[in-house]
Short mmCIF file of C-alpha atoms in Angstrom, two decimals:
data_model
loop_
_atom_site.label_atom_id
_atom_site.label_comp_id
_atom_site.label_asym_id
_atom_site.label_seq_id
_atom_site.Cartn_x
_atom_site.Cartn_y
_atom_site.Cartn_z
CA MET R 1 -4.80 9.51 16.97
CA ASN R 2 -1.79 8.56 19.10
CA THR R 3 1.80 9.50 18.27
CA PHE R 4 5.30 8.33 19.14
CA SER R 5 8.86 9.16 18.18
CA SER R 6 10.34 6.66 15.72
CA PHE R 7 13.92 5.39 15.33
CA ASP R 8 15.20 8.68 13.87
CA GLY R 9 12.98 11.09 15.79
CA ALA R 10 10.22 11.28 13.16
CA THR R 11 6.73 11.51 14.62
CA ILE R 12 4.46 8.64 13.62
CA ALA R 13 0.73 8.89 14.22
CA TYR R 14 -1.42 5.79 14.61
CA HIS R 15 -4.97 4.65 15.32
CA ASP R 16 -5.25 1.84 17.88
CA GLU R 17 -8.55 0.11 18.64
CA GLY R 18 -9.77 -3.19 20.04
CA LYS R 19 -8.32 -6.03 22.08
CA GLY R 20 -6.98 -9.35 20.87
CA PRO R 21 -4.40 -10.46 18.32
CA ALA R 22 -2.66 -7.36 16.96
CA VAL R 23 -3.05 -6.54 13.27
CA ILE R 24 -1.16 -3.63 11.70
CA LEU R 25 -2.67 -2.14 8.54
CA LEU R 26 -0.27 -0.34 6.17
CA HIS R 27 -1.76 2.07 3.66
CA GLY R 28 -0.90 2.86 0.06
CA PHE R 29 0.56 5.95 -1.61
CA GLY R 30 -1.41 9.18 -1.57
CA VAL R 31 -3.69 8.35 1.38
CA ASP R 32 -3.31 8.03 5.13
CA GLY R 33 -4.17 5.02 7.28
CA LEU R 34 -7.86 5.70 7.78
CA GLY R 35 -8.14 6.92 4.19
CA GLN R 36 -7.21 3.38 3.11
CA TYR R 37 -8.93 1.29 5.76
CA GLY R 38 -11.58 3.58 7.28
CA PRO R 39 -15.00 4.43 5.81
CA PHE R 40 -15.19 4.84 2.02
CA GLU R 41 -16.84 8.24 2.44
CA ARG R 42 -13.61 9.50 4.00
CA ILE R 43 -11.73 9.13 0.70
CA LEU R 44 -14.64 9.68 -1.70
CA PRO R 45 -14.17 13.48 -2.13
CA ALA R 46 -10.52 12.98 -3.15
CA LEU R 47 -11.51 10.28 -5.66
CA GLU R 48 -14.10 12.60 -7.18
CA LYS R 49 -11.57 15.45 -7.47
CA LYS R 50 -9.00 13.12 -9.02
CA ARG R 51 -11.53 11.92 -11.59
CA GLU R 52 -12.27 15.51 -12.60
CA MET R 53 -8.56 16.08 -13.18
CA PHE R 54 -8.28 12.87 -15.21
CA LEU R 55 -11.12 13.99 -17.44
CA GLU R 56 -9.42 17.30 -18.03
CA ALA R 57 -6.00 15.78 -18.75
CA PHE R 58 -7.01 12.69 -20.73
CA GLY R 59 -10.53 13.37 -21.97
CA LYS R 60 -11.79 10.25 -20.23
CA ALA R 61 -11.69 8.64 -16.81
CA LEU R 62 -12.97 5.60 -15.03
CA PRO R 63 -16.09 6.15 -12.91
CA VAL R 64 -15.64 6.75 -9.21
CA PRO R 65 -15.77 3.37 -7.45
CA ASP R 66 -19.08 2.41 -5.90
CA PRO R 67 -18.34 -0.48 -3.55
CA PRO R 68 -21.16 -2.49 -1.97
CA LEU R 69 -22.81 -0.98 1.10
CA GLU R 70 -21.56 -3.90 3.19
CA GLY R 71 -17.95 -3.02 2.39
CA ARG R 72 -18.08 0.77 2.62
CA PRO R 73 -17.29 0.97 6.37
CA GLY R 74 -13.83 -0.39 5.50
CA LEU R 75 -11.67 -3.19 6.86
CA ILE R 76 -11.48 -2.06 10.48
CA PRO R 77 -15.02 -3.10 11.59
CA PRO R 78 -14.70 -6.70 10.28
CA LEU R 79 -11.36 -7.06 12.08
CA LEU R 80 -12.82 -5.72 15.31
CA ALA R 81 -15.74 -8.13 14.90
CA ALA R 82 -13.15 -10.92 14.63
CA LYS R 83 -11.83 -9.74 18.02
CA ALA R 84 -8.57 -8.31 16.69
CA ARG R 85 -6.65 -5.32 17.94
CA VAL R 86 -6.37 -3.04 14.91
CA ILE R 87 -3.41 -0.65 14.62
CA VAL R 88 -3.37 1.74 11.67
CA PRO R 89 -0.34 4.03 11.35
CA ASP R 90 0.03 6.99 9.05
CA LEU R 91 3.30 6.12 7.35
CA ARG R 92 5.89 8.89 7.31
CA GLY R 93 5.09 11.42 4.62
CA PHE R 94 1.34 11.03 5.08
CA GLY R 95 -1.53 11.98 7.36
CA ALA R 96 -0.58 13.23 10.82
CA SER R 97 2.95 11.79 10.72
CA SER R 98 6.16 13.69 9.97
CA LYS R 99 6.56 14.77 6.35
CA PRO R 100 10.23 15.39 5.59
CA THR R 101 11.15 16.56 2.08
CA ASP R 102 14.59 14.91 2.16
CA VAL R 103 14.78 11.71 0.10
CA ALA R 104 17.19 10.20 2.62
CA ALA R 105 14.44 10.29 5.27
CA TYR R 106 12.58 7.56 3.33
CA ALA R 107 15.56 5.45 2.22
CA ASP R 108 16.95 2.28 3.75
CA SER R 109 13.51 0.80 4.46
CA ALA R 110 12.61 3.72 6.73
CA LEU R 111 8.86 3.08 6.46
CA ALA R 112 9.33 -0.55 7.51
CA ARG R 113 11.66 0.49 10.32
CA ASP R 114 8.93 2.83 11.54
CA VAL R 115 6.63 -0.19 11.80
CA ILE R 116 9.25 -2.05 13.84
CA ALA R 117 9.58 1.00 16.08
CA LEU R 118 5.78 1.07 16.47
CA ILE R 119 5.74 -2.62 17.42
CA GLU R 120 8.40 -1.98 20.03
CA HIS R 121 6.67 1.18 21.27
CA LEU R 122 3.48 -0.83 21.88
CA HIS R 123 5.42 -3.75 23.40
CA LEU R 124 3.83 -6.24 21.01
CA ASP R 125 5.08 -9.82 21.05
CA ALA R 126 3.24 -10.93 17.92
CA VAL R 127 1.60 -9.08 15.03
CA ASP R 128 0.10 -9.85 11.65
CA VAL R 129 0.49 -7.23 8.94
CA VAL R 130 -1.80 -6.24 6.07
CA GLY R 131 -0.33 -3.92 3.43
CA PHE R 132 -1.99 -2.43 0.37
CA SER R 133 -0.06 -1.12 -2.65
CA MET R 134 2.84 0.94 -1.22
CA GLY R 135 1.87 -0.58 2.13
CA ALA R 136 2.39 -4.05 0.66
CA GLY R 137 5.88 -3.03 -0.41
CA THR R 138 6.48 -1.75 3.12
CA ALA R 139 5.18 -5.05 4.53
CA ALA R 140 7.53 -6.99 2.24
CA ARG R 141 10.49 -4.95 3.47
CA LEU R 142 9.33 -5.58 7.03
CA LEU R 143 9.48 -9.32 6.36
CA ILE R 144 12.90 -8.97 4.78
CA LEU R 145 14.13 -7.18 7.92
CA ARG R 146 12.94 -10.26 9.85
CA ALA R 147 11.29 -8.51 12.75
CA PRO R 148 10.63 -11.51 15.04
CA GLN R 149 7.25 -10.16 16.18
CA VAL R 150 5.80 -10.30 12.63
CA LYS R 151 4.11 -13.69 12.28
CA SER R 152 2.33 -13.36 8.89
CA ALA R 153 1.56 -10.81 6.19
CA ILE R 154 -1.01 -10.08 3.53
CA LEU R 155 0.39 -8.30 0.47
CA ALA R 156 -2.51 -6.70 -1.42
CA GLY R 157 -2.66 -4.38 -4.40
CA ILE R 158 0.80 -5.44 -5.59
CA GLY R 159 2.20 -7.43 -8.52
CA ASP R 160 5.37 -8.93 -9.93
CA TYR R 161 6.76 -5.50 -10.81
CA ALA R 162 7.71 -5.13 -7.14
CA VAL R 163 10.56 -7.59 -7.77
CA GLU R 164 13.71 -5.85 -8.99
CA GLY R 165 14.33 -6.36 -12.70
CA THR R 166 10.74 -7.30 -13.55
CA ILE R 167 9.27 -5.46 -16.54
CA LEU R 168 6.16 -3.42 -15.80
CA GLU R 169 3.50 -4.27 -18.37
CA PHE R 170 0.58 -1.85 -18.42
CA PRO R 171 -2.49 -2.56 -20.57
CA LYS R 172 -1.91 -1.17 -24.09
CA ASN R 173 -4.59 1.49 -23.68
CA PHE R 174 -2.86 3.07 -20.67
CA PRO R 175 -1.55 6.57 -21.58
CA VAL R 176 2.23 6.15 -21.31
CA PRO R 177 4.23 8.44 -23.67
CA GLU R 178 6.77 6.88 -26.02
CA TYR R 179 9.58 9.01 -24.59
CA VAL R 180 9.41 7.18 -21.25
CA PRO R 181 12.46 4.86 -21.17
CA ARG R 182 11.95 1.20 -22.06
CA PRO R 183 11.95 -1.48 -20.89
CA LEU R 184 9.60 -0.02 -18.33
CA THR R 185 10.33 -1.04 -14.75
CA ALA R 186 8.65 0.02 -11.53
CA ARG R 187 11.71 2.15 -10.76
CA ILE R 188 11.50 4.04 -14.06
CA TRP R 189 7.76 4.56 -13.66
CA ALA R 190 8.12 5.76 -10.08
CA GLU R 191 10.81 8.23 -11.14
CA GLU R 192 8.44 9.60 -13.79
CA GLY R 193 5.86 10.25 -11.09
CA ALA R 194 8.45 11.94 -8.87
CA ARG R 195 9.65 14.12 -11.76
CA ILE R 196 6.12 15.34 -12.49
CA LEU R 197 5.50 15.99 -8.79
CA GLU R 198 8.65 18.11 -8.57
CA GLN R 199 7.78 19.87 -11.81
CA GLY R 200 4.34 20.69 -10.39
CA GLU R 201 2.47 20.51 -13.69
CA ILE R 202 0.07 17.83 -14.91
CA VAL R 203 1.30 16.46 -18.24
CA PRO R 204 -1.69 15.74 -20.54
CA GLY R 205 -1.60 12.19 -21.86
CA HIS R 206 0.92 10.99 -19.25
CA LEU R 207 -0.44 8.53 -16.70
CA ALA R 208 2.38 9.33 -14.28
CA SER R 209 0.59 12.64 -13.69
CA ALA R 210 -1.70 10.61 -11.42
CA SER R 211 0.74 11.22 -8.55
CA LEU R 212 0.35 14.98 -8.87
CA MET R 213 -3.40 14.64 -9.24
CA ALA R 214 -3.49 12.63 -6.03
CA ALA R 215 -1.47 15.34 -4.28
CA ARG R 216 -3.83 18.08 -5.43
CA ALA R 217 -6.92 16.04 -4.58
CA THR R 218 -5.79 15.48 -1.00
CA GLY R 219 -3.89 18.73 -0.43
CA ALA R 220 -0.57 16.90 0.02
CA ASP R 221 2.80 18.57 -0.58
CA PRO R 222 4.13 17.37 -3.99
CA LYS R 223 7.72 17.69 -2.77
CA VAL R 224 7.01 15.35 0.14
CA LEU R 225 5.39 12.79 -2.16
CA ALA R 226 8.31 13.03 -4.59
CA ALA R 227 10.70 12.30 -1.71
CA VAL R 228 8.59 9.29 -0.67
CA ILE R 229 8.73 7.96 -4.22
CA ARG R 230 12.46 8.43 -4.65
CA GLY R 231 13.38 7.15 -1.21
CA ALA R 232 10.93 4.28 -0.82
CA VAL R 233 8.57 3.47 -3.68
CA ALA R 234 11.17 3.42 -6.48
CA ARG R 235 13.39 1.00 -4.60
CA GLN R 236 12.34 -2.50 -5.56
CA VAL R 237 13.09 -5.62 -3.55
CA THR R 238 15.39 -8.32 -4.89
CA ALA R 239 14.42 -11.90 -5.55
CA GLU R 240 17.22 -12.98 -3.21
CA ASP R 241 15.69 -10.96 -0.35
CA LEU R 242 12.22 -12.34 -0.98
CA ASN R 243 13.66 -15.87 -1.00
CA GLN R 244 14.57 -15.42 2.66
CA ILE R 245 11.00 -14.79 3.87
CA ARG R 246 9.86 -17.55 6.20
CA VAL R 247 6.51 -16.42 7.63
CA PRO R 248 3.18 -17.17 5.86
CA VAL R 249 2.25 -14.68 3.14
CA LEU R 250 -1.03 -14.17 1.27
CA VAL R 251 -0.96 -12.26 -2.03
CA LEU R 252 -4.42 -10.75 -2.51
CA ASN R 253 -5.53 -8.54 -5.41
CA GLY R 254 -8.91 -7.44 -6.71
CA LYS R 255 -9.97 -9.12 -9.96
CA ALA R 256 -10.33 -5.71 -11.64
CA ASP R 257 -6.99 -4.36 -10.39
CA VAL R 258 -5.58 -4.51 -13.91
CA ALA R 259 -1.99 -3.50 -13.09
CA ASN R 260 -1.67 -6.19 -10.42
CA GLN R 261 -2.90 -9.36 -12.09
CA LYS R 262 0.55 -10.82 -12.69
CA THR R 263 1.72 -12.37 -9.43
CA ALA R 264 3.52 -15.55 -10.53
CA GLY R 265 6.89 -13.92 -9.89
CA LEU R 266 5.99 -12.96 -6.33
CA LEU R 267 4.63 -16.42 -5.64
CA LYS R 268 7.79 -17.97 -7.05
CA GLU R 269 10.22 -15.81 -5.08
CA ILE R 270 8.41 -15.86 -1.71
CA PRO R 271 8.61 -19.53 -0.65
CA THR R 272 5.79 -19.20 1.89
CA ALA R 273 3.35 -17.31 -0.35
CA CYS R 274 -0.06 -18.36 -1.58
CA LEU R 275 -2.63 -16.56 -3.73
CA GLY R 276 -6.04 -15.30 -2.62
CA GLU R 277 -8.93 -13.83 -4.56
CA CYS R 278 -11.39 -10.97 -4.10
CA GLU R 279 -13.32 -8.33 -6.03
CA GLY R 280 -12.33 -4.74 -6.72
CA ASP R 281 -10.05 -2.43 -8.68
CA HIS R 282 -7.09 -0.56 -7.19
CA HIS R 283 -9.28 2.14 -5.66
CA SER R 284 -12.04 -0.09 -4.33
CA THR R 285 -10.45 -3.39 -3.26
CA THR R 286 -10.12 -2.44 0.40
CA TYR R 287 -13.86 -1.67 0.51
CA GLN R 288 -15.01 -4.98 -0.95
CA PRO R 289 -16.75 -7.51 1.32
CA THR R 290 -14.84 -10.30 -0.43
CA PHE R 291 -11.56 -8.58 0.48
CA HIS R 292 -12.67 -8.28 4.09
CA ARG R 293 -13.66 -11.95 4.25
CA ALA R 294 -10.41 -13.08 2.65
CA VAL R 295 -8.36 -11.05 5.12
CA VAL R 296 -10.30 -12.15 8.20
CA GLU R 297 -10.36 -15.83 7.20
CA TRP R 298 -6.60 -15.81 6.54
CA LEU R 299 -5.84 -14.13 9.86
CA GLU R 300 -8.13 -16.46 11.79
CA ARG R 301 -6.26 -19.43 10.31
CA GLN R 302 -2.96 -17.91 11.43
CA TRP R 303 -4.29 -17.32 14.93
CA GLN R 304 -5.66 -20.85 15.17
CA GLN R 305 -2.37 -22.35 14.04
CA ARG R 306 -0.49 -20.28 16.61
CA GLY R 307 -3.01 -21.16 19.34
CA VAL R 308 -4.07 -17.53 19.80
CA ILE R 309 -7.79 -18.34 19.50
#
């Protein structure tokens, strides 16, 4: 791993491999860069531990994902095979990067500003960005900041709830207690996760305990994750901001990613967005061959249109 000092002095670690058009991969909450985009076996022990905790708290749990062998090496090898330069940072709060416990350290699009600082540190003139879940939110904020080097983005593992004011509609069988404020928005739900992280106790029958389970499964500091949630994850983007995006955007979710099937709002508010399709649930999408093909094909079209290849 390489490191550099970001805009506010925070240390950001990153993996950098290959030569060719630069692609930056932004990971989701609760994992680091290679935990999201590296080999499936890297994250498998944490998924198994998290499932055990789910069984204890809820009496039932989904099976551990078992992606196809072809997809288990992760997204990095297919991108390298497509002759891309692959850059995978650990966003602040995760992996080998700085982990402040102050909410302010994550506010004001700090994660996206770290990506801009990384682009400048590497002296990149053009990059394409792939973000998954929290990483997709970070990618959206990067587009809103209008970094001129960012030429396209793939927003994966994300739904309409990312837009401020949109109601978050979980499947009826999801364990969400009645005392959680309604209407349920992504901000309210994120705050529930942060509250449980700070409390440090899994609440039986409360799906927001998943954040604390993720922390325990990976050995992360719950206070750091709570700060990430309050400073970054809970802050939705406005429709007005999304309206200003001008670079090509692909919205790409696994067919079994039940919380992210509603994307009409995102497609409406981002004028340059189109919808892709692949297999997978929220834990396995990035290890699906169909996800890899969709990402590579999209990026190759962008490169061809820009005359890169």
